[in-house]
Short mmCIF file of C-alpha atoms in Angstrom, two decimals:
data_model
loop_
_atom_site.label_atom_id
_atom_site.label_comp_id
_atom_site.label_asym_id
_atom_site.label_seq_id
_atom_site.Cartn_x
_atom_site.Cartn_y
_atom_site.Cartn_z
CA MET H 1 60.49 370.60 168.17
CA ASP H 2 62.59 371.52 170.31
CA LYS H 3 59.29 374.86 171.25
CA GLN H 4 57.35 371.51 171.68
CA LEU H 5 59.50 370.03 175.02
CA LEU H 6 60.18 373.99 176.05
CA ARG H 7 56.43 373.96 175.90
CA VAL H 8 54.92 371.14 177.14
CA LYS H 9 57.34 371.43 181.01
CA ARG H 10 56.38 374.20 180.88
CA ASN H 11 53.55 373.51 181.31
CA LEU H 12 54.31 370.51 183.72
CA ASP H 13 56.09 372.54 186.04
CA ALA H 14 52.51 374.16 186.58
CA CYS H 15 51.55 371.26 188.05
CA GLU H 16 51.00 371.50 191.64
CA SER H 17 51.27 367.96 192.82
CA PRO H 18 52.47 364.55 191.56
CA LEU H 19 49.41 363.17 190.74
CA ASP H 20 48.51 366.18 188.36
CA LYS H 21 52.17 365.47 186.15
CA PHE H 22 50.57 362.20 186.37
CA ILE H 23 47.96 363.42 184.36
CA PHE H 24 49.81 365.74 182.22
CA LEU H 25 52.34 363.19 181.38
CA SER H 26 49.37 360.10 180.46
CA SER H 27 47.51 362.71 178.02
CA LEU H 28 50.99 364.17 176.16
CA GLN H 29 51.91 360.09 175.52
CA ASP H 30 47.91 359.73 174.41
CA ARG H 31 47.92 362.44 171.91
CA ASN H 32 52.17 362.52 170.96
CA GLU H 33 54.42 359.46 172.47
CA THR H 34 57.22 360.75 169.99
CA LEU H 35 57.15 364.32 172.12
CA PHE H 36 56.79 361.97 175.09
CA TYR H 37 59.42 359.95 175.20
CA LYS H 38 61.84 363.32 174.08
CA LEU H 39 60.35 365.32 177.41
CA LEU H 40 61.13 362.02 179.07
CA ILE H 41 64.81 360.33 178.24
CA GLN H 42 65.96 364.71 178.11
CA ASN H 43 64.23 364.60 182.49
CA LEU H 44 64.48 360.62 183.28
CA GLU H 45 65.99 361.71 187.04
CA GLU H 46 62.82 364.09 187.46
CA LEU H 47 59.84 362.50 185.62
CA SER H 48 60.64 358.69 186.66
CA GLY H 49 59.33 359.22 191.04
CA VAL H 50 56.26 360.46 188.23
CA ILE H 51 55.80 358.13 185.83
CA TYR H 52 56.63 355.03 188.27
CA THR H 53 57.67 354.24 191.44
CA PRO H 54 56.23 356.56 193.66
CA THR H 55 53.27 358.68 192.43
CA VAL H 56 52.26 356.08 190.29
CA GLY H 57 51.16 354.27 193.29
CA LEU H 58 48.66 356.99 194.05
CA ALA H 59 48.09 356.75 190.48
CA SER H 60 46.99 353.04 191.33
CA GLN H 61 44.40 353.51 193.61
CA LYS H 62 43.22 356.31 192.23
CA SER H 63 43.40 354.96 188.28
CA HIS H 64 39.10 354.69 188.18
CA SER H 65 38.65 358.53 189.03
CA ILE H 66 41.36 359.56 186.97
CA TYR H 67 41.13 357.62 184.00
CA ARG H 68 40.84 359.20 180.96
CA ARG H 69 42.06 356.96 178.03
CA SER H 70 42.00 353.44 177.53
CA ARG H 71 45.27 351.49 176.81
CA GLY H 72 46.30 347.91 176.65
CA MET H 73 44.60 345.54 177.16
CA TYR H 74 42.05 343.63 180.08
CA PHE H 75 41.67 339.56 179.78
CA SER H 76 38.12 339.26 181.77
CA SER H 77 36.38 336.12 183.48
CA GLN H 78 34.72 337.20 181.48
CA ASP H 79 36.80 336.28 178.68
CA ARG H 80 37.09 332.09 179.40
CA GLY H 81 37.36 330.88 176.31
CA ALA H 82 37.76 334.57 174.00
CA MET H 83 41.54 335.03 174.49
CA SER H 84 42.81 333.69 170.73
CA ALA H 85 40.70 334.98 169.71
CA MET H 86 40.80 338.71 171.66
CA VAL H 87 44.79 339.24 170.94
CA TYR H 88 44.70 340.17 166.92
CA ASN H 89 42.90 343.37 168.93
CA TRP H 90 44.94 344.69 169.36
CA PRO H 91 46.81 346.36 166.28
CA HIS H 92 50.03 345.34 166.34
CA ASP H 93 51.45 342.19 164.83
CA GLU H 94 54.90 342.58 166.33
CA VAL H 95 55.36 342.95 170.58
CA ASP H 96 58.36 342.19 171.50
CA VAL H 97 57.81 342.43 175.19
CA ILE H 98 54.32 341.69 177.22
CA VAL H 99 53.13 343.20 181.06
CA VAL H 100 51.50 341.63 183.14
CA THR H 101 49.47 341.98 186.34
CA ASP H 102 47.06 340.79 188.08
CA GLY H 103 46.78 343.20 190.39
CA SER H 104 46.96 341.78 193.25
CA ARG H 105 49.64 342.10 195.13
CA VAL H 106 50.47 346.54 193.98
CA LEU H 107 53.44 348.02 194.81
CA GLY H 108 52.97 347.52 198.39
CA LEU H 109 49.56 348.50 198.31
CA GLY H 110 48.07 344.95 198.49
CA ASP H 111 45.02 343.74 195.85
CA LEU H 112 43.72 347.19 193.37
CA GLY H 113 42.23 345.15 190.46
CA ALA H 114 42.67 346.05 187.54
CA ASN H 115 43.42 349.43 188.20
CA GLY H 116 46.83 347.77 188.53
CA MET H 117 46.85 348.49 185.06
CA GLN H 118 49.26 351.87 185.74
CA ILE H 119 51.63 349.49 187.06
CA PRO H 120 51.90 347.95 183.95
CA ILE H 121 51.94 350.60 181.67
CA GLY H 122 54.51 352.89 184.10
CA LYS H 123 57.18 349.71 183.57
CA LEU H 124 56.59 350.19 180.15
CA SER H 125 58.03 353.25 179.32
CA LEU H 126 60.53 353.08 181.07
CA TYR H 127 61.54 349.62 179.00
CA VAL H 128 61.00 352.28 176.25
CA ALA H 129 62.66 355.17 177.60
CA ALA H 130 65.47 353.29 179.58
CA GLY H 131 65.98 350.32 177.66
CA GLY H 132 65.21 351.46 174.05
CA ILE H 133 62.78 349.31 173.57
CA ARG H 134 60.15 350.76 170.35
CA PRO H 135 56.47 351.92 172.05
CA ARG H 136 54.34 349.89 169.35
CA ALA H 137 56.31 346.72 170.77
CA VAL H 138 55.42 346.85 173.99
CA LEU H 139 51.61 345.40 175.97
CA PRO H 140 51.14 346.54 179.55
CA VAL H 141 48.70 343.93 180.61
CA VAL H 142 45.83 342.71 183.35
CA LEU H 143 44.34 339.80 184.12
CA ASP H 144 41.34 340.52 185.57
CA VAL H 145 40.50 337.86 188.07
CA GLY H 146 37.96 340.13 190.47
CA THR H 147 39.27 342.52 194.09
CA ASN H 148 38.91 341.28 197.17
CA ASN H 149 39.33 344.73 197.65
CA GLU H 150 36.13 346.46 199.06
CA SER H 151 36.64 349.23 198.92
CA LEU H 152 36.27 349.00 195.25
CA LEU H 153 33.59 346.13 194.99
CA ASN H 154 31.86 349.38 196.30
CA ASP H 155 33.15 351.89 194.76
CA PRO H 156 30.36 353.53 191.74
CA LEU H 157 33.25 354.11 189.05
CA TYR H 158 36.22 351.06 189.68
CA LEU H 159 36.17 349.73 186.17
CA GLY H 160 37.20 346.08 186.95
CA MET H 161 34.88 342.93 187.54
CA ASP H 162 32.86 343.22 190.52
CA HIS H 163 33.91 339.64 192.18
CA PRO H 164 36.13 337.93 194.23
CA ARG H 165 38.75 336.58 193.04
CA LEU H 166 38.71 334.07 191.25
CA ASP H 167 41.77 331.49 192.69
CA GLY H 168 42.50 328.09 193.01
CA GLU H 169 42.74 325.82 189.72
CA GLU H 170 39.67 327.86 188.39
CA TYR H 171 42.36 330.98 187.95
CA TYR H 172 45.66 329.05 186.98
CA SER H 173 43.37 327.87 184.20
CA LEU H 174 42.42 331.36 183.29
CA VAL H 175 46.22 332.43 183.64
CA ASP H 176 47.04 329.16 181.36
CA GLU H 177 44.84 329.98 178.55
CA TRP H 178 46.07 334.08 178.11
CA VAL H 179 49.60 332.70 177.60
CA THR H 180 48.66 330.26 175.00
CA ALA H 181 46.48 333.49 173.02
CA VAL H 182 49.23 335.83 173.83
CA THR H 183 52.05 333.01 173.00
CA SER H 184 49.97 331.88 169.71
CA ARG H 185 50.31 335.47 167.72
CA TRP H 186 53.58 335.81 169.90
CA PRO H 187 55.64 333.56 170.09
CA ASN H 188 58.52 335.60 170.76
CA ALA H 189 57.91 337.90 173.16
CA LEU H 190 59.15 339.10 175.87
CA ILE H 191 56.18 338.33 179.05
CA GLN H 192 57.22 340.04 182.91
CA PHE H 193 55.20 339.28 185.34
CA GLU H 194 54.45 342.32 187.77
CA ASP H 195 52.59 342.51 191.54
CA PHE H 196 50.70 339.00 190.91
CA LYS H 197 51.45 337.94 195.32
CA TYR H 198 52.65 334.87 196.51
CA PRO H 199 51.95 332.12 196.49
CA HIS H 200 50.68 333.22 192.62
CA ALA H 201 53.47 334.31 192.01
CA TYR H 202 56.42 331.37 192.27
CA ASN H 203 53.60 328.67 190.60
CA LEU H 204 53.16 330.78 187.76
CA LEU H 205 57.63 331.52 187.39
CA LYS H 206 57.92 327.46 187.98
CA LYS H 207 55.38 327.04 186.04
CA TYR H 208 56.47 328.99 182.70
CA GLN H 209 60.14 329.86 183.32
CA ASN H 210 61.31 327.26 181.38
CA LYS H 211 59.11 326.89 178.40
CA ILE H 212 58.14 330.59 177.33
CA THR H 213 60.28 333.95 178.02
CA CYS H 214 59.19 334.74 180.68
CA PHE H 215 60.89 336.25 184.53
CA ASN H 216 59.28 338.01 187.77
CA ASP H 217 59.71 341.82 187.86
CA ASP H 218 59.17 341.18 190.99
CA ILE H 219 61.49 338.07 191.89
CA GLN H 220 64.53 337.95 189.71
CA SER H 221 64.30 341.77 188.66
CA THR H 222 64.35 343.08 191.97
CA SER H 223 66.90 340.37 193.07
CA ALA H 224 69.77 341.85 190.15
CA ILE H 225 69.29 345.56 191.60
CA THR H 226 69.26 344.16 194.86
CA LEU H 227 72.36 341.77 194.52
CA ALA H 228 73.92 344.59 192.16
CA GLY H 229 73.59 346.60 195.77
CA ILE H 230 74.71 344.64 198.59
CA LEU H 231 78.05 343.49 196.16
CA ALA H 232 79.10 348.09 194.63
CA SER H 233 78.07 347.91 198.52
CA LEU H 234 81.43 345.75 199.91
CA LYS H 235 83.66 347.54 197.16
CA ALA H 236 81.99 350.68 198.97
CA ARG H 237 83.77 349.16 202.31
CA GLY H 238 86.61 347.68 201.30
CA LEU H 239 86.32 344.39 200.42
CA GLN H 240 86.45 342.87 197.52
CA GLN H 241 82.41 341.46 194.77
CA ASP H 242 83.90 337.73 197.29
CA ASP H 243 83.32 338.43 200.52
CA LEU H 244 79.53 337.99 199.91
CA SER H 245 79.34 335.27 201.41
CA GLU H 246 80.89 336.41 204.83
CA GLU H 247 77.93 339.01 205.10
CA ARG H 248 75.25 338.13 208.16
CA ILE H 249 71.70 339.85 206.48
CA VAL H 250 68.75 339.88 207.64
CA CYS H 251 66.17 340.51 205.39
CA VAL H 252 62.81 341.26 207.10
CA GLY H 253 60.17 339.36 204.84
CA SER H 254 59.21 336.54 203.99
CA GLY H 255 57.21 337.06 200.39
CA SER H 256 57.60 336.44 196.71
CA ALA H 257 59.51 339.90 196.61
CA GLY H 258 61.63 338.80 200.32
CA VAL H 259 62.43 335.25 199.11
CA GLY H 260 63.46 336.12 195.38
CA VAL H 261 65.79 338.47 196.02
CA CYS H 262 67.59 336.05 198.81
CA GLU H 263 67.13 333.46 196.49
CA GLY H 264 69.46 335.35 193.77
CA ILE H 265 71.99 335.77 196.83
CA ILE H 266 72.55 332.87 197.56
CA ASP H 267 72.65 332.04 193.97
CA CYS H 268 75.90 334.70 193.76
CA MET H 269 77.38 332.96 197.23
CA VAL H 270 77.35 329.68 195.41
CA ALA H 271 78.18 330.96 191.63
CA GLN H 272 81.71 332.50 193.69
CA GLY H 273 82.60 329.50 194.80
CA ARG H 274 83.63 330.73 198.43
CA VAL H 275 80.60 328.05 200.12
CA ARG H 276 79.89 324.10 199.03
CA THR H 277 77.27 323.60 198.95
CA ARG H 278 73.58 325.80 198.68
CA ASP H 279 73.00 324.92 202.41
CA GLU H 280 75.55 326.24 203.58
CA ALA H 281 74.68 329.91 202.51
CA TYR H 282 71.83 329.93 203.31
CA LYS H 283 73.01 330.19 206.52
CA ARG H 284 73.92 333.96 206.03
CA ILE H 285 70.98 334.61 205.38
CA TRP H 286 67.71 335.11 208.74
CA MET H 287 64.24 335.81 207.35
CA VAL H 288 61.91 337.09 209.40
CA ASP H 289 58.21 337.81 208.45
CA HIS H 290 55.09 339.40 210.73
CA HIS H 291 55.03 336.64 213.33
CA GLY H 292 58.71 337.20 213.41
CA LEU H 293 62.01 335.34 212.88
CA LEU H 294 61.81 331.97 211.16
CA GLY H 295 63.33 329.66 213.33
CA ASN H 296 63.33 326.75 215.06
CA ASN H 297 59.27 326.73 217.63
CA GLU H 298 60.98 324.04 219.44
CA ILE H 299 62.63 326.13 221.45
CA VAL H 300 61.10 328.38 224.53
CA ASP H 301 62.87 331.46 224.67
CA ASP H 302 61.54 334.83 226.61
CA ALA H 303 61.95 336.71 224.40
CA GLN H 304 59.24 334.51 221.82
CA PRO H 305 55.97 336.44 222.10
CA GLU H 306 52.82 334.47 223.31
CA GLY H 307 51.48 334.11 220.47
CA ARG H 308 52.14 331.44 217.39
CA ARG H 309 53.47 330.62 214.33
CA MET H 310 50.10 330.39 212.34
CA ASN H 311 51.00 329.64 208.83
CA GLU H 312 52.90 326.90 207.32
CA LEU H 313 56.29 328.02 206.59
CA ASP H 314 56.72 326.46 202.04
CA GLU H 315 59.31 324.61 200.60
CA ARG H 316 60.85 327.30 200.18
CA GLN H 317 60.68 329.98 203.50
CA SER H 318 61.54 326.97 204.75
CA CYS H 319 65.15 326.42 203.46
CA TYR H 320 65.78 329.81 206.13
CA ALA H 321 64.06 327.94 208.47
CA LYS H 322 66.81 328.70 211.70
CA GLN H 323 66.46 325.27 213.27
CA ASP H 324 68.83 326.53 216.09
CA MET H 325 67.14 330.27 217.47
CA PRO H 326 63.70 330.60 218.22
CA ASP H 327 61.11 330.22 216.20
CA CYS H 328 58.59 334.12 215.88
CA LEU H 329 61.44 336.26 217.44
CA PRO H 330 61.07 340.24 217.39
CA LEU H 331 63.14 342.34 214.97
CA ASP H 332 65.11 344.14 217.76
CA GLN H 333 65.85 340.28 219.14
CA VAL H 334 67.86 338.22 216.06
CA VAL H 335 69.66 341.75 215.46
CA GLU H 336 71.32 341.66 218.94
CA ARG H 337 72.02 337.81 218.25
CA VAL H 338 73.21 337.74 214.82
CA LYS H 339 74.00 341.46 214.53
CA PRO H 340 73.58 341.30 210.38
CA SER H 341 76.14 343.63 208.94
CA VAL H 342 73.38 343.89 206.02
CA ILE H 343 69.29 344.35 206.42
CA LEU H 344 66.47 343.76 203.23
CA GLY H 345 63.04 345.79 203.92
CA LEU H 346 61.03 344.36 201.55
CA THR H 347 57.51 344.85 204.40
CA GLY H 348 55.08 346.95 202.38
CA VAL H 349 55.00 348.19 205.92
CA PRO H 350 56.52 351.65 207.24
CA GLY H 351 58.79 351.50 209.93
CA VAL H 352 59.69 348.38 210.48
CA PHE H 353 63.22 348.65 211.07
CA THR H 354 63.39 350.03 214.33
CA GLU H 355 66.30 352.44 216.16
CA LYS H 356 66.77 350.15 218.41
CA ALA H 357 68.06 347.79 216.27
CA ILE H 358 69.49 349.91 213.40
CA ARG H 359 71.82 351.49 215.81
CA THR H 360 72.70 348.09 217.62
CA MET H 361 73.50 347.08 213.36
CA ALA H 362 75.73 350.34 213.49
CA GLN H 363 77.10 349.43 217.31
CA HIS H 364 78.86 346.10 215.63
CA HIS H 365 79.62 347.35 211.89
CA GLU H 366 81.24 350.71 210.72
CA ARG H 367 79.32 351.05 207.52
CA PRO H 368 75.95 349.49 208.01
CA VAL H 369 74.40 348.56 205.30
CA VAL H 370 70.51 349.81 205.08
CA PHE H 371 68.07 349.27 202.21
CA PRO H 372 64.64 349.55 202.55
CA LEU H 373 62.95 348.93 199.39
CA SER H 374 59.12 348.78 199.65
CA ASN H 375 57.42 351.31 197.68
CA PRO H 376 56.13 353.43 196.99
CA ASP H 377 58.19 355.33 199.65
CA THR H 378 55.30 355.84 202.55
CA HIS H 379 55.07 352.25 202.55
CA ALA H 380 59.39 352.31 202.94
CA GLU H 381 60.69 350.58 206.42
CA CYS H 382 62.09 353.96 207.56
CA SER H 383 63.51 357.00 205.46
CA ALA H 384 66.27 358.00 203.99
CA GLU H 385 67.13 361.23 207.30
CA GLN H 386 66.05 358.08 210.13
CA ALA H 387 69.12 355.73 208.73
CA PHE H 388 70.93 358.26 209.30
CA LYS H 389 70.18 359.44 211.96
CA TRP H 390 69.94 355.93 213.90
CA THR H 391 73.46 355.30 212.88
CA ASP H 392 75.88 358.22 213.17
CA GLY H 393 75.38 359.03 209.53
CA ARG H 394 78.05 356.26 208.61
CA ALA H 395 74.71 353.38 206.92
CA ILE H 396 75.11 353.24 203.27
CA PHE H 397 71.28 353.04 202.81
CA ALA H 398 69.52 352.55 199.39
CA SER H 399 65.60 352.36 199.32
CA GLY H 400 62.68 351.36 195.69
CA SER H 401 62.19 354.20 195.62
CA PRO H 402 63.62 357.86 195.85
CA PHE H 403 65.37 359.90 199.60
CA LYS H 404 67.02 363.18 198.76
CA ASP H 405 70.11 362.62 199.68
CA VAL H 406 70.70 363.44 203.77
CA ASP H 407 72.76 366.80 205.42
CA LEU H 408 74.51 365.56 207.57
CA GLY H 409 76.31 369.59 209.17
CA GLU H 410 79.34 369.91 208.49
CA GLY H 411 79.52 370.36 204.70
CA ARG H 412 78.98 366.10 204.41
CA TYR H 413 75.64 364.69 203.46
CA GLY H 414 74.05 360.54 203.70
CA ARG H 415 74.21 359.99 200.29
CA THR H 416 70.64 357.96 199.08
CA ASN H 417 71.02 355.59 196.04
CA GLN H 418 68.01 354.11 194.92
CA CYS H 419 67.72 350.58 194.72
CA ASN H 420 64.99 349.62 192.43
CA ASN H 421 64.03 347.49 189.11
CA SER H 422 64.40 350.11 187.21
CA TYR H 423 68.24 349.93 186.75
CA SER H 424 67.94 346.00 185.84
CA PHE H 425 64.65 345.00 183.99
CA PRO H 426 64.95 347.98 180.01
CA GLY H 427 69.01 346.42 179.54
CA LEU H 428 68.07 342.86 180.51
CA GLY H 429 64.87 343.34 177.66
CA LEU H 430 66.76 344.79 175.74
CA GLY H 431 69.02 342.60 176.21
CA VAL H 432 66.71 339.45 175.09
CA THR H 433 64.79 341.34 172.91
CA VAL H 434 67.79 342.06 170.41
CA SER H 435 69.14 338.22 171.06
CA ARG H 436 65.59 336.48 171.30
CA ALA H 437 67.02 334.26 172.78
CA SER H 438 64.09 331.84 173.48
CA ARG H 439 64.57 331.86 177.25
CA VAL H 440 65.63 334.54 179.81
CA THR H 441 67.76 332.32 182.32
CA PRO H 442 69.27 332.64 185.63
CA ASN H 443 72.63 333.70 184.79
CA MET H 444 71.44 336.85 183.09
CA PHE H 445 70.56 337.55 186.28
CA LEU H 446 73.32 337.33 188.17
CA GLU H 447 75.83 339.23 185.50
CA THR H 448 72.62 342.16 185.21
CA ALA H 449 74.37 342.14 188.84
CA ARG H 450 77.39 341.96 188.79
CA VAL H 451 77.11 344.77 185.76
CA ILE H 452 75.89 346.90 187.98
CA ALA H 453 77.45 347.28 190.58
CA GLY H 454 80.43 347.98 189.01
CA LEU H 455 79.58 350.10 187.31
CA ALA H 456 79.86 353.33 190.23
CA SER H 457 83.54 355.00 191.26
CA ARG H 458 85.70 354.56 193.24
CA SER H 459 85.54 358.15 194.59
CA GLN H 460 81.08 357.51 194.32
CA LEU H 461 81.32 355.04 196.14
CA LYS H 462 83.71 356.04 198.79
CA GLU H 463 80.36 358.43 199.33
CA GLY H 464 78.36 356.00 199.42
CA ILE H 465 77.06 355.98 196.30
CA LEU H 466 75.54 352.33 194.61
CA PHE H 467 74.82 352.83 191.20
CA PRO H 468 74.83 355.98 188.59
CA GLY H 469 72.32 358.81 188.71
CA VAL H 470 68.80 358.09 186.93
CA GLN H 471 69.33 359.98 183.99
CA ASP H 472 72.16 357.18 182.36
CA LEU H 473 69.12 354.71 182.75
CA ARG H 474 69.74 354.57 179.45
CA ASN H 475 73.98 353.74 179.33
CA VAL H 476 72.58 350.78 182.23
CA ALA H 477 70.85 349.23 180.13
CA LEU H 478 72.55 349.03 177.54
CA ALA H 479 75.64 347.43 178.89
CA VAL H 480 73.31 344.92 181.35
CA GLY H 481 72.02 344.06 177.00
CA THR H 482 75.42 344.06 175.71
CA ARG H 483 75.69 341.25 178.92
CA VAL H 484 72.45 339.24 178.25
CA CYS H 485 73.28 339.71 174.79
CA GLU H 486 76.44 337.47 175.39
CA VAL H 487 75.29 335.05 177.43
CA ALA H 488 71.98 334.43 175.32
CA TYR H 489 74.88 333.39 173.23
CA ASP H 490 76.60 331.44 175.24
CA GLU H 491 74.23 329.15 176.97
CA GLY H 492 73.13 328.52 173.55
CA VAL H 493 69.43 330.24 173.83
CA ALA H 494 70.43 332.68 171.46
CA THR H 495 68.05 332.48 167.97
CA ALA H 496 68.89 335.59 166.09
CA LYS H 497 71.91 335.44 164.06
CA LEU H 498 74.49 338.09 164.25
CA LYS H 499 76.28 338.99 160.24
CA PRO H 500 80.25 338.32 160.39
CA GLY H 501 82.37 341.38 161.76
CA GLU H 502 79.80 342.32 163.55
CA LEU H 503 80.30 343.63 167.55
CA LEU H 504 78.05 343.12 169.59
CA ALA H 505 77.72 346.05 171.76
CA ASP H 506 76.74 347.86 167.84
CA VAL H 507 74.01 345.92 167.66
CA VAL H 508 72.29 345.74 170.86
CA ARG H 509 73.49 350.42 170.72
CA GLY H 510 71.31 350.51 167.33
CA SER H 511 68.54 348.57 167.88
CA MET H 512 67.68 351.19 170.56
CA PHE H 513 64.88 353.03 170.05
CA ILE H 514 65.22 357.67 169.44
CA PRO H 515 62.22 359.48 169.43
CA ASP H 516 62.32 361.52 166.85
CA TYR H 517 60.29 362.97 164.16
CA VAL H 518 60.00 361.38 160.65
CA PRO H 519 60.42 363.59 157.84
CA LEU H 520 57.24 364.40 156.49
CA VAL H 521 58.41 366.21 153.72
CA HIS H 522 61.44 364.54 151.25
CA GLN H 523 64.64 366.05 151.75
CA PRO H 524 67.61 365.46 149.45
CA TYR H 525 71.30 365.09 150.31
#
């Protein structure tokens, strides 16, 4: 295998663009999965950005043009009534993890319809490479309910259903038929909902989270890694993790990811016991959408734009509405009045973080925490270079897609962190799979965040490094997976039986897939 690895790596390096590398790796995965994962594990830091964000965004946009070979399963509006039979077309009886999308909100790129399949494929590649899930026990799925993307509908190469997106009861009944079908064949499989738009993402999670083993990656897993970043940043600033409730946090983005991230932060504040109620915790977060601050529309202020909010806030967003501040207040004004210590970006809109807003933060905080979390990197709310320039090199920076460290001159560097759920979901899936948990519980995400927040050394935190490098994702997954297993047994949702004397950490480590060739000739010992 060593010569094969050398050969494919040399050929990969000869590819001129990230998309060419993506196509090369996809072909390798199709013809030799063992070699693909060996290469990926040995070069995780370099190749995770090719098989997943940011390159997977471009690959998704061009999926119908670069199509080579089918991978995964597609369930469409034409398959109503046949899904329970269709699941038996999949050749493997054991499936541990299913990643499913309807392609309605792919990264920050919007509705990509059936092209969204590249996301489940990329996620599951990380489940295998980082989380150690067996390659034959994963299943990528697209629920093809149509698309509202006119450019795709008008493209003769588009592979998905060529009709507008289903909605309402027709949409939810299709999803329900699919859930019934897959759980009837694979009742123990973990289902990860991926890139579903708001409010479908929340509605589906609410419907199924207490019925089957499932979670929403954009809501819950993103929340876990963002919380981990904030907790680690507290330590980097010489504070304690229990000081979370003293933070002043502005979240730009009120969709499923924005609300989900903030709910995870609220959960942690309440669990720490420094706030008495959730309502008290909500007061520590100011949420901004494309109209401006979620505030009180009865307060009139000179800083408000002329237009008013056209849409009503739902019950989740309403929790963050500030009754003592005017509605639709622009971000610059919000930052000026709130003086936040942390700003989070989950909008998918590049450049939302203005120079004025970040400089204002830096005036009030020695080390402002700046997290532009939208993917891919072209949709980040600001770049790493901008964040460090506007804070005179003092920012603690983390982004959804990778940015290079920034040269600050005189031998100093602004350290960048990738606050991506690739740190959280592989270990979570590993722990759920090993314990055969019947449910994915809120404490699993909270403990995932705490474990990841504790992995950086004191010297790394001093430099502004919040997480281990991407190359260490397998070790991160092992630590997270072990803790998730412990939570599963503590909360009584684990169904796997441990043998007497077995150590949970050893069981988790021993279950992790290692890509090696099986000997074809018997080797006597």
